[in-house]
């Protein structure tokens, strides 16, 4: 019994340590890589935090398999698989966005992430709700998010090429669905993990809006910082939403 408790305590400590490493790497990128002229340095520092999250998911899956993981009740290894693929496509997107010539591939990669997250948050229940009837608060939330997204898309649309206009529309729909999925889950089943996921989804949405404004409308001195702070915060909160609170 003492050995099992010691193993679980060690697993928890390592789990917390990996999160601290993630935060440290995120800050390192903001300080050293964000405005670096070296594409290689930028690539390595930008992708390191997200690669760390992949390691966190892998480590957690190993511990769960051995009965030591801090996975919340109601979640399974399938949830971790969803997170794994969502984070993996985010990592690919981060790599592509370092290079201007690969921007479209970055959008495609993050589109995959948004679709996976939309399903991960509440996809099955939302599909069931659409087929059987949505509750009033779900409809109101969908209309509010849809209105904001539509206004924003129309605002940046004049700067798009025809190819980008189609891809951006698809991404806008997926991002809006992802946000709606996370918020409605928190509304219908209020809990700290669900609220954590909803806040993470909101941060991801904000990050995308600021990035689009920066690229197609106007530059601001703090735009890059806002994009990355909200993005790194979003990813950590989304991953943390499936794990039990750690002391």
Coordinates of C-alpha atoms in Angstrom, one line a residue:
X1 CA 0.0 0.0 0.0
X2 CA 2.8 2.4 0.9
X3 CA 4.6 1.6 -2.3
X4 CA 1.5 2.2 -4.4
X5 CA 0.9 5.6 -2.6
X6 CA 4.5 6.5 -3.1
X7 CA 4.2 5.7 -6.8
X8 CA 1.1 7.7 -7.2
X9 CA 2.6 10.7 -5.3
X10 CA 5.7 10.6 -7.6
X11 CA 3.5 10.4 -10.7
X12 CA 1.5 13.4 -9.5
X13 CA 4.7 15.4 -8.8
X14 CA 6.0 14.6 -12.2
X15 CA 2.7 15.6 -13.7
X16 CA 3.0 19.0 -12.0
X17 CA 6.6 19.4 -13.0
X18 CA 5.8 18.9 -16.7
X19 CA 3.3 21.7 -16.5
X20 CA 5.9 24.0 -15.0
X21 CA 8.2 23.0 -17.8
X22 CA 5.5 23.9 -20.3
X23 CA 5.0 27.3 -18.7
X24 CA 8.8 27.9 -18.6
X25 CA 9.1 27.0 -22.3
X26 CA 6.2 29.3 -23.2
X27 CA 7.9 32.2 -21.4
X28 CA 11.2 31.4 -23.1
X29 CA 9.6 31.6 -26.5
X30 CA 7.9 35.0 -25.6
X31 CA 11.3 36.4 -24.4
X32 CA 13.7 34.9 -26.9
X33 CA 11.9 33.5 -29.9
X34 CA 8.9 35.7 -30.6
X35 CA 10.9 38.4 -32.4
X36 CA 13.9 36.4 -33.3
X37 CA 15.3 36.8 -36.9
X38 CA 16.4 33.2 -36.8
X39 CA 13.7 30.9 -38.3
X40 CA 15.3 27.9 -36.8
X41 CA 15.4 29.3 -33.2
X42 CA 11.9 30.5 -33.6
X43 CA 10.7 27.1 -34.8
X44 CA 12.3 25.2 -31.9
X45 CA 11.2 27.6 -29.2
X46 CA 7.7 28.0 -30.5
X47 CA 7.1 24.3 -30.8
X48 CA 8.7 23.2 -27.6
X49 CA 5.8 24.1 -25.3
X50 CA 3.3 22.2 -27.5
X51 CA 5.7 19.2 -27.8
X52 CA 5.8 19.3 -24.0
X53 CA 2.0 18.9 -23.8
X54 CA 2.3 15.8 -26.1
X55 CA 4.8 14.5 -23.5
X56 CA 2.4 15.3 -20.7
X57 CA -0.4 13.4 -22.4
X58 CA 1.8 10.4 -23.1
X59 CA 3.1 10.4 -19.5
X60 CA -0.5 10.6 -18.2
X61 CA -1.7 7.8 -20.5
X62 CA 1.2 5.6 -19.2
X63 CA 0.2 6.4 -15.6
X64 CA -3.5 5.8 -16.2
X65 CA -2.7 2.4 -17.8
X66 CA -0.8 1.5 -14.6
X67 CA -3.5 2.8 -12.3
X68 CA -1.7 5.9 -11.3
X69 CA -3.2 8.6 -13.5
X70 CA -5.2 11.6 -12.3
X71 CA -7.8 11.3 -15.0
X72 CA -11.2 12.7 -14.0
X73 CA -14.2 10.3 -13.7
X74 CA -16.1 10.1 -17.0
X75 CA -13.0 10.5 -19.1
X76 CA -11.2 7.6 -20.8
X77 CA -8.0 7.0 -22.8
X78 CA -10.2 7.9 -25.8
X79 CA -10.3 11.4 -24.4
X80 CA -6.6 11.5 -24.3
X81 CA -6.4 10.3 -27.8
X82 CA -8.6 13.2 -28.9
X83 CA -6.3 15.6 -27.0
X84 CA -3.2 13.9 -28.5
X85 CA -4.4 14.4 -32.1
X86 CA -5.6 17.9 -31.4
X87 CA -2.3 18.9 -29.9
X88 CA -0.3 17.1 -32.6
X89 CA -2.1 19.1 -35.4
X90 CA -1.5 22.2 -33.4
X91 CA 2.2 21.4 -33.3
X92 CA 2.2 21.0 -37.1
X93 CA 0.3 24.2 -37.4
X94 CA 2.9 26.0 -35.3
X95 CA 5.6 24.7 -37.5
X96 CA 4.0 25.8 -40.7
X97 CA 3.1 29.3 -39.4
X98 CA 6.7 30.1 -38.8
X99 CA 7.2 30.2 -42.6
X100 CA 5.0 32.6 -44.5
X101 CA 5.0 30.4 -47.5
X102 CA 3.3 27.6 -45.5
X103 CA 0.5 29.7 -44.0
X104 CA -2.2 27.8 -45.8
X105 CA -0.9 24.5 -44.4
X106 CA -0.9 26.0 -41.0
X107 CA -4.6 26.9 -41.4
X108 CA -5.4 23.4 -42.5
X109 CA -3.6 21.9 -39.5
X110 CA -5.4 24.2 -37.0
X111 CA -8.7 23.4 -38.8
X112 CA -8.1 19.8 -37.9
X113 CA -7.4 20.8 -34.3
X114 CA -10.6 22.8 -34.0
X115 CA -12.7 20.0 -35.4
X116 CA -11.1 17.5 -33.0
X117 CA -11.6 19.9 -30.0
X118 CA -15.2 20.5 -31.0
X119 CA -15.9 16.8 -30.9
X120 CA -13.8 16.4 -27.7
X121 CA -15.7 19.0 -25.8
X122 CA -19.3 18.0 -26.5
X123 CA -19.6 16.8 -30.0
X124 CA -21.7 13.7 -29.5
X125 CA -24.2 15.5 -27.3
X126 CA -24.4 18.4 -29.6
X127 CA -25.2 16.2 -32.6
X128 CA -27.9 14.5 -30.5
X129 CA -29.2 17.9 -29.5
X130 CA -29.4 19.1 -33.1
X131 CA -31.3 16.0 -34.1
X132 CA -33.7 16.1 -31.2
X133 CA -33.9 19.8 -30.4
X134 CA -31.5 22.2 -28.7
X135 CA -32.2 24.0 -25.4
X136 CA -32.8 27.7 -25.4
X137 CA -29.4 28.6 -23.9
X138 CA -27.6 26.5 -26.6
X139 CA -29.4 28.3 -29.3
X140 CA -28.7 31.7 -27.8
X141 CA -25.0 30.8 -27.4
X142 CA -24.8 29.6 -31.0
X143 CA -26.4 32.8 -32.3
X144 CA -24.1 35.0 -30.2
X145 CA -20.9 33.2 -31.3
X146 CA -22.2 33.0 -34.9
X147 CA -22.9 36.8 -35.0
X148 CA -19.4 37.7 -33.7
X149 CA -17.7 35.3 -36.1
X150 CA -19.8 36.5 -39.1
X151 CA -19.1 40.2 -38.3
X152 CA -15.4 39.5 -37.9
X153 CA -15.2 37.4 -41.1
X154 CA -16.9 40.2 -43.1
X155 CA -14.5 42.7 -41.7
X156 CA -11.4 40.8 -42.9
X157 CA -12.9 39.2 -46.0
X158 CA -11.9 42.1 -48.4
X159 CA -8.2 41.2 -47.7
X160 CA -8.6 37.6 -48.7
X161 CA -7.7 35.8 -52.0
X162 CA -10.5 33.5 -53.2
X163 CA -8.6 30.5 -51.9
X164 CA -8.1 32.1 -48.5
X165 CA -11.7 33.2 -48.4
X166 CA -12.9 29.6 -48.6
X167 CA -10.4 28.2 -46.2
X168 CA -10.9 31.0 -43.7
X169 CA -14.7 30.5 -43.8
X170 CA -14.2 26.8 -43.1
X171 CA -11.8 27.6 -40.2
X172 CA -14.2 30.3 -38.9
X173 CA -17.1 27.7 -38.8
X174 CA -14.9 25.1 -37.1
X175 CA -13.5 27.6 -34.5
X176 CA -17.0 28.8 -33.7
X177 CA -18.3 25.3 -33.4
X178 CA -15.4 24.4 -31.0
X179 CA -16.2 27.4 -28.8
X180 CA -19.9 26.7 -28.9
X181 CA -19.3 23.0 -27.9
X182 CA -17.1 24.0 -24.9
X183 CA -19.4 26.7 -23.6
X184 CA -22.6 24.7 -23.9
X185 CA -21.0 21.8 -22.0
X186 CA -20.1 24.2 -19.2
X187 CA -23.6 25.6 -19.3
X188 CA -25.5 22.3 -19.3
X189 CA -23.1 20.5 -16.9
X190 CA -21.4 23.1 -14.7
X191 CA -18.2 22.0 -13.1
X192 CA -14.6 23.2 -12.6
X193 CA -13.2 21.0 -15.4
X194 CA -15.9 22.0 -17.9
X195 CA -15.4 25.7 -17.0
X196 CA -11.6 25.2 -17.4
X197 CA -12.2 23.8 -20.9
X198 CA -14.6 26.7 -21.8
X199 CA -12.1 29.3 -20.7
X200 CA -9.4 27.5 -22.7
X201 CA -11.7 27.5 -25.8
X202 CA -12.4 31.3 -25.3
X203 CA -8.7 32.0 -25.2
X204 CA -8.1 30.0 -28.4
X205 CA -10.9 31.9 -30.1
X206 CA -9.4 35.3 -29.0
X207 CA -5.9 34.2 -30.1
X208 CA -7.3 33.4 -33.6
X209 CA -9.1 36.7 -33.9
X210 CA -6.1 38.8 -32.9
X211 CA -3.9 36.8 -35.3
X212 CA -6.3 37.5 -38.2
X213 CA -6.4 41.2 -37.3
X214 CA -2.7 41.3 -37.2
X215 CA -2.2 39.6 -40.5
X216 CA -5.0 41.1 -42.6
X217 CA -6.0 44.4 -41.0
X218 CA -3.4 46.2 -38.9
X219 CA -0.3 45.6 -36.9
X220 CA -0.1 46.5 -33.2
X221 CA 3.0 46.3 -31.0
X222 CA 1.5 43.8 -28.6
X223 CA -0.4 41.6 -31.1
X224 CA 2.1 38.8 -31.2
X225 CA 2.3 38.7 -27.4
X226 CA -1.5 38.5 -27.1
X227 CA -1.7 35.8 -29.7
X228 CA 0.8 33.6 -28.1
X229 CA -0.1 34.2 -24.4
X230 CA -3.8 33.3 -25.2
X231 CA -2.8 30.4 -27.4
X232 CA -0.4 28.8 -24.8
X233 CA -2.9 29.4 -22.0
X234 CA -5.7 27.9 -24.1
X235 CA -3.8 24.7 -24.8
X236 CA -2.8 24.2 -21.2
X237 CA -6.3 24.7 -19.9
X238 CA -7.8 22.4 -22.4
X239 CA -5.4 19.6 -21.6
X240 CA -5.8 20.2 -17.8
X241 CA -9.6 20.0 -18.1
X242 CA -9.6 16.2 -18.2
X243 CA -7.4 15.8 -15.1
X244 CA -8.3 15.9 -11.4
X245 CA -7.3 19.0 -9.5
X246 CA -3.8 18.6 -8.2
X247 CA -2.7 20.0 -4.8

